[in-house]
Amino acid sequence: MFKKSIKAYEEAKVVIPGGVDSPVRAFGGVIGTPPFITKGKGSYLYDVDGNKYLDFVQSWGPLIFGHCNKDIEKEVIKTVKLGLSFGAPTELETELANEIVEMFPHVDKVRFVSSGTEAVMSAIRLARGVTGKNDIIKFEGCYHGHSDSLLVSAGSGMATFGAPSSPGVPSDLTKHTLLCEYNNIEQLEKCFTESNDIACLIIEPIAGNMGLVPAKIEFLQACRVLCDKYGALLIFDEVMSGFRASMHGSFGINNIRADIITFGKVIGAGMPVGAFAANNFIMGHLSPLGKVYQAGTLSGNPVAMAAGLVSLKKIKKTKDLYVKLNEKAKALVSGLQKVALKNNIPLQVDTRGSMFGFFFCEVAPTNFKEVGLCDFARFATFHHEMLKKGFYFACSQYEAGFICSTITNKEIKATIKAADEVFKAMNNGK
Ligand SMILES: *Cc1c(COP(=O)(O)O)cnc(C)c1O
């Protein structure tokens, strides 16, 4: 059933490293080759072999209204016909900025870029520019894009200066990155006392890049208090959780205010967009107002802005959107948990708005190390068997899942029924 995808993958591998333009797509952590996609429609993906899948990835988050939403499609096509890019300001950028600013009382200005990586990289430069300090704190298991100073892994110590996690990153560039354990207040406090040069703390307030592991509210409060105490800026990386976990991202759930927020994914509705936002004082340091340099030829691209704009307007207009998405997300994971348990397979589940996560382990993980203790072989089998039945889940236990608005209760029931069959077979096979 994957014959053409296997062939396409072989051909891709000849001219593209690993056959993919982003490593996770290569299905490295699971069984089999990645299906090559031809089109999407609503909640479904279609591949080159003609297989149809219920899509719980939704391009890793951006497509909150599913594939080919008519309203978004219409605006994008209209905008395309007026020219793809001008390298000059358009009113669309102001409109989209207004939509974002309206959602966050502590944010006055937004700068658009073309990816989440760029948004975070620029936000960190800005934080360093504003504070005049060099060190940054990040947490194990949080992903903030692939820029040099953020590709760090733990060295030998506990709270430690990060070591490069990728060849090609000089340790000179990661020596300013302090790495701490997620949800560990004590270690964070210690970290703040180890350096008097901390420009900012960056965190996914609802981590979705080690599976779904939301920060505890007390932990986020501690982040806020410690940043204030030591004169560091608090950056919430909401590239994934922004307009996904709630209309106001984590702020809508915990009411904790970051100094800088980064966005991506949903605000581009499937087009390449990232953004960072802060108050007038902080954004006043950004070029051309201030001296912190940041630029982009395709930044604020009109087609991307148009897609994001319709999408955010729709989000605001759709009554109870996140309540309904969360009901569906909950129905899905609680159903999965029930059938897993029935088959003697422990499964931990959680949701935030339209984000969901599940782990094959006995206790819900609260940090990266604990996620690493989950049963990855079991996940791989589950993933492969579900794919064969037409259900497209993220191909790694380190990824979150996403519900889009077009998915129906009937489709969720079908997913749970399929999972029951898969779990039964897994249980018998053991
Ligand atoms: C996806 C993601 C990024 C990186 O965004 P890209 O558009 O892939 O560069 C950064 N931070 C978080 C939290 C993300 O989920």
Short mmCIF file of C-alpha atoms and ligand atoms in Angstrom, two decimals:
data_model
loop_
_atom_site.label_atom_id
_atom_site.label_comp_id
_atom_site.label_asym_id
_atom_site.label_seq_id
_atom_site.Cartn_x
_atom_site.Cartn_y
_atom_site.Cartn_z
CA MET A 1 0.00 0.00 0.00
CA PHE A 2 3.04 2.30 0.18
CA LYS A 3 4.62 1.20 -3.11
CA LYS A 4 4.71 4.60 -4.82
CA SER A 5 5.76 6.40 -1.63
CA ILE A 6 8.68 4.00 -1.23
CA LYS A 7 9.75 4.75 -4.80
CA ALA A 8 9.28 8.52 -4.32
CA TYR A 9 11.33 8.34 -1.12
CA GLU A 10 14.18 6.52 -2.89
CA GLU A 11 14.19 9.15 -5.63
CA ALA A 12 14.09 11.99 -3.12
CA LYS A 13 17.02 10.57 -1.20
CA VAL A 14 19.22 10.87 -4.28
CA VAL A 15 18.89 14.64 -4.48
CA ILE A 16 17.71 15.72 -1.02
CA PRO A 17 19.63 14.76 2.15
CA GLY A 18 17.61 11.98 3.76
CA GLY A 19 14.89 12.65 1.21
CA VAL A 20 13.33 15.38 3.34
CA ASP A 21 13.59 19.11 4.01
CA SER A 22 13.00 18.77 7.74
CA PRO A 23 14.41 15.71 9.58
CA VAL A 24 11.29 14.58 11.48
CA ARG A 25 9.54 13.90 8.16
CA ALA A 26 11.89 10.98 7.48
CA PHE A 27 10.00 8.78 10.02
CA GLY A 28 13.32 8.03 11.78
CA GLY A 29 11.70 7.12 15.10
CA VAL A 30 9.00 4.83 13.73
CA ILE A 31 8.53 1.97 11.30
CA GLY A 32 8.30 2.39 7.53
CA THR A 33 8.74 5.14 4.98
CA PRO A 34 6.89 8.44 5.00
CA PRO A 35 3.87 8.63 2.70
CA PHE A 36 4.42 11.22 -0.04
CA ILE A 37 1.47 13.57 0.00
CA THR A 38 -0.45 14.76 -3.03
CA LYS A 39 -3.22 16.77 -1.42
CA GLY A 40 -5.20 17.56 1.68
CA LYS A 41 -8.88 18.23 2.13
CA GLY A 42 -10.47 19.20 5.45
CA SER A 43 -9.34 16.61 8.02
CA TYR A 44 -7.81 14.30 5.40
CA LEU A 45 -4.49 13.76 3.66
CA TYR A 46 -4.03 11.79 0.42
CA ASP A 47 -0.79 10.16 -0.73
CA VAL A 48 0.74 9.11 -4.04
CA ASP A 49 -0.56 5.53 -3.59
CA GLY A 50 -4.10 6.83 -3.26
CA ASN A 51 -4.28 6.16 0.49
CA LYS A 52 -6.46 8.47 2.53
CA TYR A 53 -5.59 9.40 6.13
CA LEU A 54 -7.36 11.21 8.92
CA ASP A 55 -4.75 13.88 9.66
CA PHE A 56 -3.81 14.57 13.29
CA VAL A 57 -0.68 16.50 12.31
CA GLN A 58 -2.16 19.34 10.27
CA SER A 59 1.23 20.46 8.97
CA TRP A 60 2.54 20.32 12.60
CA GLY A 61 -0.02 22.82 13.83
CA PRO A 62 -0.73 25.66 11.40
CA LEU A 63 -4.00 24.36 9.91
CA ILE A 64 -6.55 24.95 12.62
CA PHE A 65 -9.39 24.91 10.05
CA GLY A 66 -8.05 21.86 8.22
CA HIS A 67 -6.77 21.61 4.66
CA CYS A 68 -8.13 23.82 1.88
CA ASN A 69 -10.46 25.91 3.99
CA LYS A 70 -12.63 27.77 1.47
CA ASP A 71 -12.38 31.22 3.12
CA ILE A 72 -8.60 31.08 3.42
CA GLU A 73 -8.19 29.66 -0.07
CA LYS A 74 -10.31 32.46 -1.56
CA GLU A 75 -8.34 35.30 0.08
CA VAL A 76 -5.01 33.71 -0.80
CA ILE A 77 -5.94 33.32 -4.46
CA LYS A 78 -7.24 36.91 -4.58
CA THR A 79 -3.95 38.16 -3.09
CA VAL A 80 -1.78 35.99 -5.34
CA LYS A 81 -3.33 37.67 -8.37
CA LEU A 82 -2.11 41.07 -7.17
CA GLY A 83 1.55 40.01 -7.04
CA LEU A 84 3.53 37.62 -4.88
CA SER A 85 5.90 40.02 -3.15
CA PHE A 86 6.82 43.69 -3.19
CA GLY A 87 9.54 44.21 -0.58
CA ALA A 88 7.52 47.26 0.43
CA PRO A 89 4.92 47.79 3.16
CA THR A 90 1.34 46.65 2.64
CA GLU A 91 -1.75 47.33 4.75
CA LEU A 92 -2.17 43.59 5.24
CA GLU A 93 0.77 43.61 7.68
CA THR A 94 -0.84 46.33 9.81
CA GLU A 95 -4.13 44.46 9.80
CA LEU A 96 -2.56 41.19 10.92
CA ALA A 97 -0.46 42.99 13.54
CA ASN A 98 -3.66 44.59 14.88
CA GLU A 99 -5.36 41.21 15.14
CA ILE A 100 -2.48 39.90 17.24
CA VAL A 101 -2.04 42.99 19.42
CA GLU A 102 -5.76 42.95 20.22
CA MET A 103 -5.38 39.52 21.80
CA PHE A 104 -2.63 40.42 24.28
CA PRO A 105 -3.03 43.44 26.59
CA HIS A 106 0.70 43.49 27.32
CA VAL A 107 1.77 43.66 23.69
CA ASP A 108 1.88 46.82 21.52
CA LYS A 109 3.86 45.98 18.42
CA VAL A 110 4.57 42.98 16.19
CA ARG A 111 7.39 42.31 13.72
CA PHE A 112 6.75 39.65 11.06
CA VAL A 113 9.37 37.21 9.80
CA SER A 114 9.16 34.03 7.72
CA SER A 115 9.56 31.20 10.24
CA GLY A 116 9.37 30.33 13.90
CA THR A 117 13.15 29.86 13.98
CA GLU A 118 13.62 33.42 12.76
CA ALA A 119 11.07 34.79 15.23
CA VAL A 120 12.86 33.23 18.21
CA MET A 121 16.33 34.12 16.98
CA SER A 122 15.27 37.75 16.57
CA ALA A 123 13.44 37.85 19.91
CA ILE A 124 16.60 36.71 21.68
CA ARG A 125 18.74 39.29 19.94
CA LEU A 126 16.19 41.91 20.94
CA ALA A 127 16.24 40.75 24.58
CA ARG A 128 20.01 40.93 24.61
CA GLY A 129 19.90 44.36 22.99
CA VAL A 130 17.39 45.69 25.51
CA THR A 131 19.12 44.31 28.62
CA GLY A 132 22.72 44.66 27.45
CA LYS A 133 23.33 41.12 28.81
CA ASN A 134 24.47 37.94 27.07
CA ASP A 135 23.27 34.73 28.75
CA ILE A 136 19.98 33.02 28.01
CA ILE A 137 18.15 30.31 29.90
CA LYS A 138 16.39 27.54 28.01
CA PHE A 139 14.85 24.24 29.09
CA GLU A 140 15.64 20.70 28.07
CA GLY A 141 12.99 19.39 25.67
CA CYS A 142 11.78 22.82 24.57
CA TYR A 143 12.40 23.45 20.89
CA HIS A 144 12.88 26.97 19.65
CA GLY A 145 13.97 26.43 16.06
CA HIS A 146 17.36 25.52 14.68
CA SER A 147 19.44 28.64 15.29
CA ASP A 148 22.95 28.07 16.66
CA SER A 149 22.69 29.23 20.26
CA LEU A 150 19.52 27.18 20.85
CA LEU A 151 20.87 23.84 19.68
CA VAL A 152 22.19 22.79 23.05
CA SER A 153 22.05 19.68 25.15
CA ALA A 154 22.95 19.07 28.75
CA GLY A 155 26.62 18.79 29.57
CA SER A 156 27.81 17.01 32.68
CA GLY A 157 26.52 19.30 35.45
CA MET A 158 22.91 19.78 36.56
CA ALA A 159 22.11 23.38 35.70
CA THR A 160 24.81 23.87 33.16
CA PHE A 161 26.05 25.87 30.25
CA GLY A 162 24.78 24.07 27.19
CA ALA A 163 27.00 22.01 24.93
CA PRO A 164 26.26 22.12 21.19
CA SER A 165 23.76 19.40 20.26
CA SER A 166 24.76 19.54 16.60
CA PRO A 167 28.08 19.47 14.81
CA GLY A 168 28.60 22.80 13.11
CA VAL A 169 27.66 24.79 16.20
CA PRO A 170 30.79 26.21 17.86
CA SER A 171 30.74 25.92 21.66
CA ASP A 172 31.57 29.61 21.68
CA LEU A 173 28.02 30.18 20.45
CA THR A 174 26.34 27.96 23.04
CA LYS A 175 28.38 28.99 26.05
CA HIS A 176 25.86 31.74 26.76
CA THR A 177 22.97 29.27 26.83
CA LEU A 178 22.13 27.90 30.28
CA LEU A 179 20.13 24.70 30.19
CA CYS A 180 17.64 23.84 32.92
CA GLU A 181 15.11 21.12 33.61
CA TYR A 182 11.50 21.91 32.70
CA ASN A 183 9.14 22.31 35.69
CA ASN A 184 12.07 22.36 38.16
CA ILE A 185 11.86 25.61 40.16
CA GLU A 186 14.76 24.83 42.48
CA GLN A 187 17.16 24.30 39.61
CA LEU A 188 15.96 27.43 37.87
CA GLU A 189 16.59 29.51 40.99
CA LYS A 190 20.09 28.10 41.15
CA CYS A 191 20.63 28.88 37.50
CA PHE A 192 19.75 32.52 38.05
CA THR A 193 22.35 32.76 40.81
CA GLU A 194 25.07 31.17 38.66
CA SER A 195 25.20 34.06 36.19
CA ASN A 196 24.76 37.79 36.61
CA ASP A 197 24.55 38.21 32.87
CA ILE A 198 21.12 36.74 32.03
CA ALA A 199 19.36 38.61 29.23
CA CYS A 200 16.32 36.38 28.98
CA LEU A 201 14.61 33.14 29.78
CA ILE A 202 12.90 31.40 26.88
CA ILE A 203 10.27 28.73 27.40
CA GLU A 204 7.47 26.93 25.64
CA PRO A 205 4.81 27.62 28.29
CA ILE A 206 2.92 24.66 26.88
CA ALA A 207 5.69 22.44 25.58
CA GLY A 208 4.71 20.58 22.43
CA ASN A 209 8.14 19.53 21.23
CA MET A 210 8.72 16.74 23.76
CA GLY A 211 5.19 15.52 23.27
CA LEU A 212 2.61 17.64 25.04
CA VAL A 213 4.04 18.60 28.44
CA PRO A 214 2.42 21.76 29.80
CA ALA A 215 4.43 23.74 32.33
CA LYS A 216 2.90 23.80 35.80
CA ILE A 217 1.39 27.17 36.62
CA GLU A 218 3.65 27.54 39.68
CA PHE A 219 6.64 26.99 37.44
CA LEU A 220 5.59 29.71 34.99
CA GLN A 221 4.93 32.03 37.93
CA ALA A 222 8.43 31.32 39.21
CA CYS A 223 9.83 32.13 35.75
CA ARG A 224 8.03 35.49 35.88
CA VAL A 225 9.18 36.31 39.41
CA LEU A 226 12.80 35.30 38.82
CA CYS A 227 13.05 37.25 35.56
CA ASP A 228 11.78 40.36 37.36
CA LYS A 229 14.10 39.81 40.30
CA TYR A 230 17.21 39.43 38.13
CA GLY A 231 16.30 41.96 35.41
CA ALA A 232 15.89 39.38 32.63
CA LEU A 233 13.18 39.35 29.99
CA LEU A 234 10.69 36.49 29.86
CA ILE A 235 10.10 35.10 26.36
CA PHE A 236 7.15 32.79 25.79
CA ASP A 237 7.75 30.80 22.64
CA GLU A 238 4.20 30.30 21.44
CA VAL A 239 5.07 29.39 17.87
CA MET A 240 3.04 26.22 18.47
CA SER A 241 0.67 27.08 21.32
CA GLY A 242 -0.27 30.55 20.04
CA PHE A 243 -3.85 30.42 18.71
CA ARG A 244 -3.73 26.64 19.28
CA ALA A 245 -3.98 26.12 23.05
CA SER A 246 -6.46 28.99 23.29
CA MET A 247 -7.22 32.20 21.40
CA HIS A 248 -4.63 33.89 23.61
CA GLY A 249 -2.16 31.04 23.74
CA SER A 250 -0.91 30.19 27.23
CA PHE A 251 -1.91 33.66 28.45
CA GLY A 252 -5.54 32.63 27.96
CA ILE A 253 -5.00 29.64 30.23
CA ASN A 254 -2.57 30.86 32.93
CA ASN A 255 -2.86 34.65 32.69
CA ILE A 256 0.91 35.04 33.01
CA ARG A 257 2.45 37.85 30.98
CA ALA A 258 5.65 37.35 29.04
CA ASP A 259 7.79 40.31 27.96
CA ILE A 260 8.20 38.99 24.43
CA ILE A 261 5.97 36.44 22.68
CA THR A 262 7.00 34.56 19.56
CA PHE A 263 4.47 33.23 17.06
CA GLY A 264 4.45 31.11 13.91
CA LYS A 265 2.42 28.17 12.62
CA VAL A 266 -1.28 29.21 13.05
CA ILE A 267 -0.66 32.91 12.32
CA GLY A 268 0.38 31.89 8.79
CA ALA A 269 -2.38 29.28 8.33
CA GLY A 270 0.04 27.09 6.35
CA MET A 271 2.10 29.85 4.72
CA PRO A 272 5.62 30.61 6.03
CA VAL A 273 5.13 33.23 8.77
CA GLY A 274 6.67 33.92 12.14
CA ALA A 275 6.37 36.95 14.39
CA PHE A 276 7.55 38.37 17.67
CA ALA A 277 5.66 40.85 19.77
CA ALA A 278 6.31 43.00 22.84
CA ASN A 279 5.46 46.35 24.39
CA ASN A 280 6.47 49.72 22.94
CA PHE A 281 9.53 50.04 25.16
CA ILE A 282 11.03 46.73 24.08
CA MET A 283 10.05 47.00 20.41
CA GLY A 284 11.44 50.54 20.39
CA HIS A 285 14.91 48.98 20.43
CA LEU A 286 14.30 47.26 17.09
CA SER A 287 15.65 48.69 13.84
CA PRO A 288 14.69 51.14 12.32
CA LEU A 289 13.39 52.63 15.61
CA GLY A 290 16.37 51.41 17.61
CA LYS A 291 19.72 49.81 17.06
CA VAL A 292 18.92 46.08 17.26
CA TYR A 293 19.17 44.92 13.65
CA GLN A 294 16.68 42.53 12.07
CA ALA A 295 15.43 42.29 8.48
CA GLY A 296 13.91 40.02 5.83
CA THR A 297 13.34 40.29 2.06
CA LEU A 298 10.13 38.27 2.22
CA SER A 299 9.08 39.31 5.75
CA GLY A 300 5.41 40.23 5.90
CA ASN A 301 4.85 38.58 2.53
CA PRO A 302 1.39 39.66 1.29
CA VAL A 303 0.15 36.16 0.43
CA ALA A 304 1.24 34.86 3.83
CA MET A 305 -0.29 37.86 5.59
CA ALA A 306 -3.57 37.35 3.75
CA ALA A 307 -3.72 33.70 4.80
CA GLY A 308 -2.96 34.56 8.43
CA LEU A 309 -5.41 37.43 8.46
CA VAL A 310 -8.45 35.44 7.28
CA SER A 311 -7.50 32.68 9.63
CA LEU A 312 -7.24 34.89 12.73
CA LYS A 313 -10.47 36.69 11.81
CA LYS A 314 -12.20 33.34 11.48
CA ILE A 315 -10.78 32.26 14.82
CA LYS A 316 -12.29 35.32 16.49
CA LYS A 317 -15.61 34.93 14.70
CA THR A 318 -16.10 31.22 15.34
CA LYS A 319 -18.10 30.94 18.54
CA ASP A 320 -16.62 28.59 21.15
CA LEU A 321 -13.98 27.42 18.67
CA TYR A 322 -11.45 26.37 21.30
CA VAL A 323 -14.07 24.88 23.60
CA LYS A 324 -15.28 22.67 20.77
CA LEU A 325 -11.76 21.78 19.62
CA ASN A 326 -10.85 20.87 23.17
CA GLU A 327 -13.96 18.71 23.58
CA LYS A 328 -12.89 16.78 20.52
CA ALA A 329 -9.27 16.56 21.66
CA LYS A 330 -10.42 15.27 25.05
CA ALA A 331 -12.84 12.78 23.52
CA LEU A 332 -10.00 11.45 21.37
CA VAL A 333 -7.36 11.01 24.05
CA SER A 334 -9.66 9.79 26.80
CA GLY A 335 -11.02 7.24 24.31
CA LEU A 336 -7.49 6.18 23.40
CA GLN A 337 -6.59 5.87 27.06
CA LYS A 338 -9.66 3.77 27.80
CA VAL A 339 -9.02 1.24 25.02
CA ALA A 340 -5.30 1.13 25.84
CA LEU A 341 -6.02 0.34 29.47
CA LYS A 342 -8.55 -2.31 28.45
CA ASN A 343 -5.68 -4.01 26.63
CA ASN A 344 -3.25 -3.66 29.55
CA ILE A 345 -1.31 -0.85 27.93
CA PRO A 346 -0.65 2.14 30.21
CA LEU A 347 -1.19 5.41 28.36
CA GLN A 348 -0.87 8.96 29.72
CA VAL A 349 -2.87 11.66 27.94
CA ASP A 350 -3.38 15.41 28.10
CA THR A 351 -4.87 18.26 26.04
CA ARG A 352 -4.64 22.05 25.82
CA GLY A 353 -7.24 23.50 23.48
CA SER A 354 -6.68 21.88 20.10
CA MET A 355 -3.35 20.33 21.14
CA PHE A 356 -3.21 16.77 22.43
CA GLY A 357 -0.55 14.34 23.56
CA PHE A 358 -0.18 10.73 24.63
CA PHE A 359 2.70 8.79 26.14
CA PHE A 360 3.16 5.05 26.55
CA CYS A 361 4.15 5.08 30.22
CA GLU A 362 2.80 4.62 33.75
CA VAL A 363 3.06 8.22 34.98
CA ALA A 364 2.56 11.46 33.01
CA PRO A 365 5.99 12.94 32.22
CA THR A 366 6.73 16.46 33.44
CA ASN A 367 10.12 16.97 31.79
CA PHE A 368 12.33 15.75 28.96
CA LYS A 369 14.06 13.06 30.97
CA GLU A 370 10.75 11.51 31.97
CA VAL A 371 9.52 11.57 28.38
CA GLY A 372 12.65 9.60 27.48
CA LEU A 373 11.52 6.80 29.82
CA CYS A 374 8.35 6.13 27.81
CA ASP A 375 8.00 3.05 25.61
CA PHE A 376 9.19 4.15 22.18
CA ALA A 377 8.97 0.71 20.58
CA ARG A 378 5.30 0.56 21.54
CA PHE A 379 4.77 4.01 20.09
CA ALA A 380 6.42 2.98 16.81
CA THR A 381 4.18 -0.07 16.47
CA PHE A 382 1.09 1.96 17.30
CA HIS A 383 2.06 4.62 14.78
CA HIS A 384 2.68 2.15 11.97
CA GLU A 385 -0.47 0.09 12.53
CA MET A 386 -2.63 3.22 12.74
CA LEU A 387 -1.09 4.57 9.54
CA LYS A 388 -1.95 1.33 7.77
CA LYS A 389 -5.54 1.77 8.92
CA GLY A 390 -5.66 5.34 7.57
CA PHE A 391 -4.85 7.44 10.66
CA TYR A 392 -1.95 9.86 10.36
CA PHE A 393 -0.43 10.63 13.76
CA ALA A 394 2.82 12.54 14.33
CA CYS A 395 5.67 10.13 13.67
CA SER A 396 7.38 10.63 17.05
CA GLN A 397 6.39 10.43 20.69
CA TYR A 398 8.28 13.73 21.05
CA GLU A 399 5.58 15.53 19.02
CA ALA A 400 2.16 16.88 19.95
CA GLY A 401 -1.01 16.12 17.99
CA PHE A 402 -3.49 18.61 16.57
CA ILE A 403 -7.26 18.67 16.15
CA CYS A 404 -8.67 20.76 13.31
CA SER A 405 -12.16 22.21 13.18
CA THR A 406 -13.46 19.91 10.44
CA ILE A 407 -12.96 16.67 12.34
CA THR A 408 -16.24 15.01 13.41
CA ASN A 409 -17.19 12.99 16.46
CA LYS A 410 -17.80 10.06 14.17
CA GLU A 411 -14.21 10.26 12.90
CA ILE A 412 -12.92 10.41 16.46
CA LYS A 413 -14.96 7.30 17.35
CA ALA A 414 -13.52 5.53 14.30
CA THR A 415 -10.01 6.46 15.45
CA ILE A 416 -10.62 5.01 18.90
CA LYS A 417 -12.08 1.83 17.43
CA ALA A 418 -9.03 1.40 15.18
CA ALA A 419 -6.72 2.04 18.12
CA ASP A 420 -8.58 -0.61 20.14
CA GLU A 421 -7.83 -3.18 17.41
CA VAL A 422 -4.19 -2.11 17.28
CA PHE A 423 -3.79 -2.27 21.07
CA LYS A 424 -5.45 -5.68 21.15
CA ALA A 425 -2.97 -7.03 18.61
CA MET A 426 -0.06 -5.41 20.50
CA ASN A 427 -1.22 -6.95 23.76
CA ASN A 428 -1.63 -10.42 22.27
CA GLY A 429 1.73 -10.18 20.57
CA LYS A 430 3.58 -9.58 23.82
C1 LIG B 1 7.83 24.93 15.27
C2 LIG B 1 8.44 25.65 16.37
C3 LIG B 1 9.52 26.54 16.18
C4 LIG B 1 10.23 26.67 14.87
O1 LIG B 1 9.42 27.17 13.87
P1 LIG B 1 9.85 26.93 12.33
O2 LIG B 1 8.79 27.65 11.57
O3 LIG B 1 9.84 25.46 12.13
O4 LIG B 1 11.19 27.53 12.15
C5 LIG B 1 9.96 27.26 17.25
N1 LIG B 1 9.39 27.15 18.47
C6 LIG B 1 8.36 26.31 18.69
C7 LIG B 1 7.76 26.24 20.05
C8 LIG B 1 7.87 25.53 17.65
O5 LIG B 1 6.87 24.67 17.91
#
